[in-house]
């Protein structure tokens, strides 16, 4: 639409859509404007404004209905007619629908109309020639089903999204897999134009399935999404398989470095394949994530804690769970790791910015998690390879890189949950004992100084760093991090002195009275940590003398936990508070002394050396008194620390962090969890070994050869705590997925821009950004996780 006249004609046509009621369906010259005049997606988004669509929706709904019907007819004609394919017409049909549909979904007032117009079967009158007086009716499927089917057919249309050679004598539509990989070893030879057309059609499909964006979090698991429900449960098998394999192969086969390693080559040209890969990943995740409310309810009612087998209620999940060929798994693992490791590789480059950094690593991480969750064979295959350890390093990289960024807390959360998923596998835990030889090649931000340990050492030290350096921002993830350590603990061998020290430091912090009394669920963390220490002592005692020595050196900390009570805890908290106040007062006095000393020794003030009577007589009036008062201050003794009194302890109890959240610790509450703490094993070790260590000046060899079979209580069974989905976490993941989809579209004619989204909150940055491409940060709706009551954000 290069000419101004044609743009003006199209704009007038848009005005007519809402200014004139009941535009005739026979006005073909008018309706044809919507797919004949636009020349680019920019034309559609510039000339069809959000206000125009809302005015048509609210004031001339019949015209909007006619437009949608006409576009569907045009799409059907392009797909199934024997006439020459008009590529631009089909593209414009997709663009106009992509522009319109979010405004259909956003209005709660239109939900009844949406159900009636899109989801009600249509009766079409058909005259019978033999009986002209009577009429017959044929039932057509609902418009929404037809629209989804037309969109899927457009993805496999020869001469449009497939090479022209893919046309068959029967049809232009041919359900072949786009790329080699899973399910296909024969390339079809796609072109750049094919990739660009696929991207446009996939955007339309994403919009059609985006009804979830306009559902509040409280209803997202109970309100059925008919668009996604039809897509995942009613799509024909051959279409499901072709679509699933095409999305997977396109996503996992892409190499962001390209065929050449020329530095900065990504600056000189743009690759449409990258956009296509990102859209493929997101639409794949959207269909894999959806589960009907009935299935979710049945899973919640199930008392078994085992993995649920995928059923045909979601065909995409079902067929993904059935992948079993080793070459398919290797293809998936290589493709996933290639994208996830890309940001690490760009940081390690000698030329800053010379390598291309992909922007969809979060979505690839989501796909990896879905594969681990849905396909047990893939999970087993991954654990048998070294890629499991590589994946762990990548997850640690993302968690460490984003731990202090509030906008990326969802990425950190996902990394931690996947780490917990990996730790639940025995093969992975055993592999962690391997020496970490590639540590020196890691990016600086995750490299540990003077590290010479195993993968297990690295994992535990990094978990300690995440907890210690995140300033409490990751408190909701403490349970998952500690469970990860507990899961791997029965298999750990020869952990280093530093790792042992960090484990004891964690124990010291989490057994501190102030921490235990701050929240009613914090005691679970010390339970998990004690269980980890018990596992190492029970099952790997001779292989871990460093940890045993660390336990013995810090035996008083374990003794304090054994004697823990509410009164003792409050006394300790009060003592620490007084120490802190005294320290602050000392610093303040020291600062005051320093400033006054500076004043005395400054050129304008009296020198600090002893003065003779003759010199004193020459001083200005008042100076002598200032000198004497300064010396008297310096001679005052420091204030003694007050002993904890009953009244001070009571005031301390009222100042506990948990009190602000309505939690008040009691003796009964402490007895309830303290009596269950697994302290017997550690207590037995300390009681038996501490005297021997002190008397015999024992060394590591003594501990390695010491038999503990007679002194320990019966070994407890190993308890592996797998990651468990709860309703709140399902809502969080879906919010994050759609949030990523929204963010990725903002700068490129986002179809959801300026619509009333309910699933998550959009925070506009302060500044003068334009409305078409605002810089946005997203915060998911406030949903509690299963482990804590803190809110979370995308």
mmCIF file with all atom_site columns, C-alpha atoms in Angstrom, residues 381-492:
data_model
loop_
_atom_site.group_PDB
_atom_site.id
_atom_site.type_symbol
_atom_site.label_atom_id
_atom_site.label_alt_id
_atom_site.label_comp_id
_atom_site.label_asym_id
_atom_site.label_entity_id
_atom_site.label_seq_id
_atom_site.pdbx_PDB_ins_code
_atom_site.Cartn_x
_atom_site.Cartn_y
_atom_site.Cartn_z
_atom_site.occupancy
_atom_site.B_iso_or_equiv
_atom_site.pdbx_formal_charge
_atom_site.auth_seq_id
_atom_site.auth_comp_id
_atom_site.auth_asym_id
_atom_site.auth_atom_id
_atom_site.pdbx_PDB_model_num
ATOM 1   C CA . UNK A 1 381 ? 18.427 -40.804 28.722 1.00 0.00 ? 381 UNK A CA 1
ATOM 2   C CA . UNK A 1 382 ? 19.512 -37.334 29.847 1.00 0.00 ? 382 UNK A CA 1
ATOM 3   C CA . UNK A 1 383 ? 20.698 -38.632 33.217 1.00 0.00 ? 383 UNK A CA 1
ATOM 4   C CA . UNK A 1 384 ? 22.863 -41.248 31.538 1.00 0.00 ? 384 UNK A CA 1
ATOM 5   C CA . UNK A 1 385 ? 24.746 -38.618 29.527 1.00 0.00 ? 385 UNK A CA 1
ATOM 6   C CA . UNK A 1 386 ? 27.120 -35.868 30.567 1.00 0.00 ? 386 UNK A CA 1
ATOM 7   C CA . UNK A 1 387 ? 24.577 -33.316 29.359 1.00 0.00 ? 387 UNK A CA 1
ATOM 8   C CA . UNK A 1 388 ? 22.799 -33.630 32.714 1.00 0.00 ? 388 UNK A CA 1
ATOM 9   C CA . UNK A 1 389 ? 25.798 -32.025 34.415 1.00 0.00 ? 389 UNK A CA 1
ATOM 10  C CA . UNK A 1 390 ? 26.054 -29.412 31.645 1.00 0.00 ? 390 UNK A CA 1
ATOM 11  C CA . UNK A 1 391 ? 22.375 -28.589 32.152 1.00 0.00 ? 391 UNK A CA 1
ATOM 12  C CA . UNK A 1 392 ? 22.991 -28.145 35.886 1.00 0.00 ? 392 UNK A CA 1
ATOM 13  C CA . UNK A 1 393 ? 25.767 -25.616 35.180 1.00 0.00 ? 393 UNK A CA 1
ATOM 14  C CA . UNK A 1 394 ? 23.537 -23.673 32.786 1.00 0.00 ? 394 UNK A CA 1
ATOM 15  C CA . UNK A 1 395 ? 20.729 -23.522 35.364 1.00 0.00 ? 395 UNK A CA 1
ATOM 16  C CA . UNK A 1 396 ? 23.175 -22.280 38.000 1.00 0.00 ? 396 UNK A CA 1
ATOM 17  C CA . UNK A 1 397 ? 24.359 -19.621 35.550 1.00 0.00 ? 397 UNK A CA 1
ATOM 18  C CA . UNK A 1 398 ? 20.840 -18.245 34.972 1.00 0.00 ? 398 UNK A CA 1
ATOM 19  C CA . UNK A 1 399 ? 19.989 -18.355 38.695 1.00 0.00 ? 399 UNK A CA 1
ATOM 20  C CA . UNK A 1 400 ? 23.191 -16.546 39.684 1.00 0.00 ? 400 UNK A CA 1
ATOM 21  C CA . UNK A 1 401 ? 22.909 -14.015 36.854 1.00 0.00 ? 401 UNK A CA 1
ATOM 22  C CA . UNK A 1 402 ? 19.347 -12.984 37.780 1.00 0.00 ? 402 UNK A CA 1
ATOM 23  C CA . UNK A 1 403 ? 19.147 -13.536 41.544 1.00 0.00 ? 403 UNK A CA 1
ATOM 24  C CA . UNK A 1 404 ? 18.957 -9.804  42.387 1.00 0.00 ? 404 UNK A CA 1
ATOM 25  C CA . UNK A 1 405 ? 16.765 -8.754  39.433 1.00 0.00 ? 405 UNK A CA 1
ATOM 26  C CA . UNK A 1 406 ? 13.104 -8.540  40.554 1.00 0.00 ? 406 UNK A CA 1
ATOM 27  C CA . UNK A 1 407 ? 11.879 -8.763  36.959 1.00 0.00 ? 407 UNK A CA 1
ATOM 28  C CA . UNK A 1 408 ? 13.683 -12.102 36.463 1.00 0.00 ? 408 UNK A CA 1
ATOM 29  C CA . UNK A 1 409 ? 12.681 -13.853 39.686 1.00 0.00 ? 409 UNK A CA 1
ATOM 30  C CA . UNK A 1 410 ? 10.522 -16.227 37.602 1.00 0.00 ? 410 UNK A CA 1
ATOM 31  C CA . UNK A 1 411 ? 13.614 -17.413 35.714 1.00 0.00 ? 411 UNK A CA 1
ATOM 32  C CA . UNK A 1 412 ? 15.434 -18.045 38.997 1.00 0.00 ? 412 UNK A CA 1
ATOM 33  C CA . UNK A 1 413 ? 12.413 -19.884 40.355 1.00 0.00 ? 413 UNK A CA 1
ATOM 34  C CA . UNK A 1 414 ? 12.282 -22.131 37.297 1.00 0.00 ? 414 UNK A CA 1
ATOM 35  C CA . UNK A 1 415 ? 16.011 -22.903 37.518 1.00 0.00 ? 415 UNK A CA 1
ATOM 36  C CA . UNK A 1 416 ? 15.673 -23.926 41.164 1.00 0.00 ? 416 UNK A CA 1
ATOM 37  C CA . UNK A 1 417 ? 12.666 -26.152 40.490 1.00 0.00 ? 417 UNK A CA 1
ATOM 38  C CA . UNK A 1 418 ? 14.426 -27.900 37.595 1.00 0.00 ? 418 UNK A CA 1
ATOM 39  C CA . UNK A 1 419 ? 17.464 -28.454 39.818 1.00 0.00 ? 419 UNK A CA 1
ATOM 40  C CA . UNK A 1 420 ? 15.181 -30.089 42.373 1.00 0.00 ? 420 UNK A CA 1
ATOM 41  C CA . UNK A 1 421 ? 13.727 -32.249 39.588 1.00 0.00 ? 421 UNK A CA 1
ATOM 42  C CA . UNK A 1 422 ? 17.218 -33.347 38.521 1.00 0.00 ? 422 UNK A CA 1
ATOM 43  C CA . UNK A 1 423 ? 18.272 -34.062 42.110 1.00 0.00 ? 423 UNK A CA 1
ATOM 44  C CA . UNK A 1 424 ? 15.425 -36.547 42.519 1.00 0.00 ? 424 UNK A CA 1
ATOM 45  C CA . UNK A 1 425 ? 17.190 -38.922 40.102 1.00 0.00 ? 425 UNK A CA 1
ATOM 46  C CA . UNK A 1 426 ? 19.728 -41.299 41.669 1.00 0.00 ? 426 UNK A CA 1
ATOM 47  C CA . UNK A 1 427 ? 21.858 -41.508 38.511 1.00 0.00 ? 427 UNK A CA 1
ATOM 48  C CA . UNK A 1 428 ? 22.261 -37.737 38.457 1.00 0.00 ? 428 UNK A CA 1
ATOM 49  C CA . UNK A 1 429 ? 23.199 -37.625 42.143 1.00 0.00 ? 429 UNK A CA 1
ATOM 50  C CA . UNK A 1 430 ? 25.883 -40.279 41.684 1.00 0.00 ? 430 UNK A CA 1
ATOM 51  C CA . UNK A 1 431 ? 27.295 -38.394 38.670 1.00 0.00 ? 431 UNK A CA 1
ATOM 52  C CA . UNK A 1 432 ? 27.804 -35.324 40.851 1.00 0.00 ? 432 UNK A CA 1
ATOM 53  C CA . UNK A 1 433 ? 30.802 -37.000 42.476 1.00 0.00 ? 433 UNK A CA 1
ATOM 54  C CA . UNK A 1 434 ? 32.737 -36.544 39.239 1.00 0.00 ? 434 UNK A CA 1
ATOM 55  C CA . UNK A 1 435 ? 35.593 -34.018 39.382 1.00 0.00 ? 435 UNK A CA 1
ATOM 56  C CA . UNK A 1 436 ? 34.602 -30.689 37.777 1.00 0.00 ? 436 UNK A CA 1
ATOM 57  C CA . UNK A 1 437 ? 37.386 -30.212 35.239 1.00 0.00 ? 437 UNK A CA 1
ATOM 58  C CA . UNK A 1 438 ? 35.811 -27.429 33.184 1.00 0.00 ? 438 UNK A CA 1
ATOM 59  C CA . UNK A 1 439 ? 35.375 -24.956 36.020 1.00 0.00 ? 439 UNK A CA 1
ATOM 60  C CA . UNK A 1 440 ? 38.128 -22.621 34.764 1.00 0.00 ? 440 UNK A CA 1
ATOM 61  C CA . UNK A 1 441 ? 36.247 -22.024 31.502 1.00 0.00 ? 441 UNK A CA 1
ATOM 62  C CA . UNK A 1 442 ? 33.056 -20.786 33.210 1.00 0.00 ? 442 UNK A CA 1
ATOM 63  C CA . UNK A 1 443 ? 31.975 -17.139 33.013 1.00 0.00 ? 443 UNK A CA 1
ATOM 64  C CA . UNK A 1 444 ? 33.390 -14.968 35.786 1.00 0.00 ? 444 UNK A CA 1
ATOM 65  C CA . UNK A 1 445 ? 30.081 -14.492 37.584 1.00 0.00 ? 445 UNK A CA 1
ATOM 66  C CA . UNK A 1 446 ? 29.736 -18.219 38.387 1.00 0.00 ? 446 UNK A CA 1
ATOM 67  C CA . UNK A 1 447 ? 33.406 -19.080 38.775 1.00 0.00 ? 447 UNK A CA 1
ATOM 68  C CA . UNK A 1 448 ? 34.484 -19.877 42.347 1.00 0.00 ? 448 UNK A CA 1
ATOM 69  C CA . UNK A 1 449 ? 37.931 -18.760 43.533 1.00 0.00 ? 449 UNK A CA 1
ATOM 70  C CA . UNK A 1 450 ? 40.518 -21.532 43.896 1.00 0.00 ? 450 UNK A CA 1
ATOM 71  C CA . UNK A 1 451 ? 37.933 -24.225 43.234 1.00 0.00 ? 451 UNK A CA 1
ATOM 72  C CA . UNK A 1 452 ? 39.244 -27.785 42.994 1.00 0.00 ? 452 UNK A CA 1
ATOM 73  C CA . UNK A 1 453 ? 36.256 -29.993 43.674 1.00 0.00 ? 453 UNK A CA 1
ATOM 74  C CA . UNK A 1 454 ? 33.484 -32.118 42.252 1.00 0.00 ? 454 UNK A CA 1
ATOM 75  C CA . UNK A 1 455 ? 30.195 -31.138 40.645 1.00 0.00 ? 455 UNK A CA 1
ATOM 76  C CA . UNK A 1 456 ? 28.564 -31.829 44.015 1.00 0.00 ? 456 UNK A CA 1
ATOM 77  C CA . UNK A 1 457 ? 30.890 -29.348 45.712 1.00 0.00 ? 457 UNK A CA 1
ATOM 78  C CA . UNK A 1 458 ? 30.092 -26.776 43.072 1.00 0.00 ? 458 UNK A CA 1
ATOM 79  C CA . UNK A 1 459 ? 26.327 -27.292 43.388 1.00 0.00 ? 459 UNK A CA 1
ATOM 80  C CA . UNK A 1 460 ? 26.296 -27.013 47.185 1.00 0.00 ? 460 UNK A CA 1
ATOM 81  C CA . UNK A 1 461 ? 28.600 -23.976 47.224 1.00 0.00 ? 461 UNK A CA 1
ATOM 82  C CA . UNK A 1 462 ? 26.423 -22.261 44.635 1.00 0.00 ? 462 UNK A CA 1
ATOM 83  C CA . UNK A 1 463 ? 23.255 -22.986 46.596 1.00 0.00 ? 463 UNK A CA 1
ATOM 84  C CA . UNK A 1 464 ? 24.931 -21.473 49.662 1.00 0.00 ? 464 UNK A CA 1
ATOM 85  C CA . UNK A 1 465 ? 25.890 -18.423 47.587 1.00 0.00 ? 465 UNK A CA 1
ATOM 86  C CA . UNK A 1 466 ? 22.340 -18.003 46.263 1.00 0.00 ? 466 UNK A CA 1
ATOM 87  C CA . UNK A 1 467 ? 20.928 -18.055 49.788 1.00 0.00 ? 467 UNK A CA 1
ATOM 88  C CA . UNK A 1 468 ? 23.642 -15.903 51.363 1.00 0.00 ? 468 UNK A CA 1
ATOM 89  C CA . UNK A 1 469 ? 23.951 -13.235 48.675 1.00 0.00 ? 469 UNK A CA 1
ATOM 90  C CA . UNK A 1 470 ? 20.339 -12.767 47.572 1.00 0.00 ? 470 UNK A CA 1
ATOM 91  C CA . UNK A 1 471 ? 19.498 -10.568 50.606 1.00 0.00 ? 471 UNK A CA 1
ATOM 92  C CA . UNK A 1 472 ? 16.336 -12.538 51.362 1.00 0.00 ? 472 UNK A CA 1
ATOM 93  C CA . UNK A 1 473 ? 14.762 -11.980 47.949 1.00 0.00 ? 473 UNK A CA 1
ATOM 94  C CA . UNK A 1 474 ? 14.799 -15.727 47.266 1.00 0.00 ? 474 UNK A CA 1
ATOM 95  C CA . UNK A 1 475 ? 13.303 -16.772 50.615 1.00 0.00 ? 475 UNK A CA 1
ATOM 96  C CA . UNK A 1 476 ? 10.401 -18.494 48.850 1.00 0.00 ? 476 UNK A CA 1
ATOM 97  C CA . UNK A 1 477 ? 12.943 -20.766 47.147 1.00 0.00 ? 477 UNK A CA 1
ATOM 98  C CA . UNK A 1 478 ? 14.833 -21.833 50.270 1.00 0.00 ? 478 UNK A CA 1
ATOM 99  C CA . UNK A 1 479 ? 12.777 -25.054 50.649 1.00 0.00 ? 479 UNK A CA 1
ATOM 100 C CA . UNK A 1 480 ? 13.480 -26.165 47.059 1.00 0.00 ? 480 UNK A CA 1
ATOM 101 C CA . UNK A 1 481 ? 17.193 -25.352 47.401 1.00 0.00 ? 481 UNK A CA 1
ATOM 102 C CA . UNK A 1 482 ? 17.559 -27.268 50.669 1.00 0.00 ? 482 UNK A CA 1
ATOM 103 C CA . UNK A 1 483 ? 15.521 -30.186 49.298 1.00 0.00 ? 483 UNK A CA 1
ATOM 104 C CA . UNK A 1 484 ? 17.960 -30.362 46.394 1.00 0.00 ? 484 UNK A CA 1
ATOM 105 C CA . UNK A 1 485 ? 20.830 -30.826 48.844 1.00 0.00 ? 485 UNK A CA 1
ATOM 106 C CA . UNK A 1 486 ? 18.815 -33.398 50.793 1.00 0.00 ? 486 UNK A CA 1
ATOM 107 C CA . UNK A 1 487 ? 18.005 -35.400 47.644 1.00 0.00 ? 487 UNK A CA 1
ATOM 108 C CA . UNK A 1 488 ? 21.658 -35.745 46.600 1.00 0.00 ? 488 UNK A CA 1
ATOM 109 C CA . UNK A 1 489 ? 23.040 -36.238 50.121 1.00 0.00 ? 489 UNK A CA 1
ATOM 110 C CA . UNK A 1 490 ? 22.865 -40.077 50.335 1.00 0.00 ? 490 UNK A CA 1
ATOM 111 C CA . UNK A 1 491 ? 25.251 -40.360 47.365 1.00 0.00 ? 491 UNK A CA 1
ATOM 112 C CA . UNK A 1 492 ? 27.837 -37.662 48.136 1.00 0.00 ? 492 UNK A CA 1
#
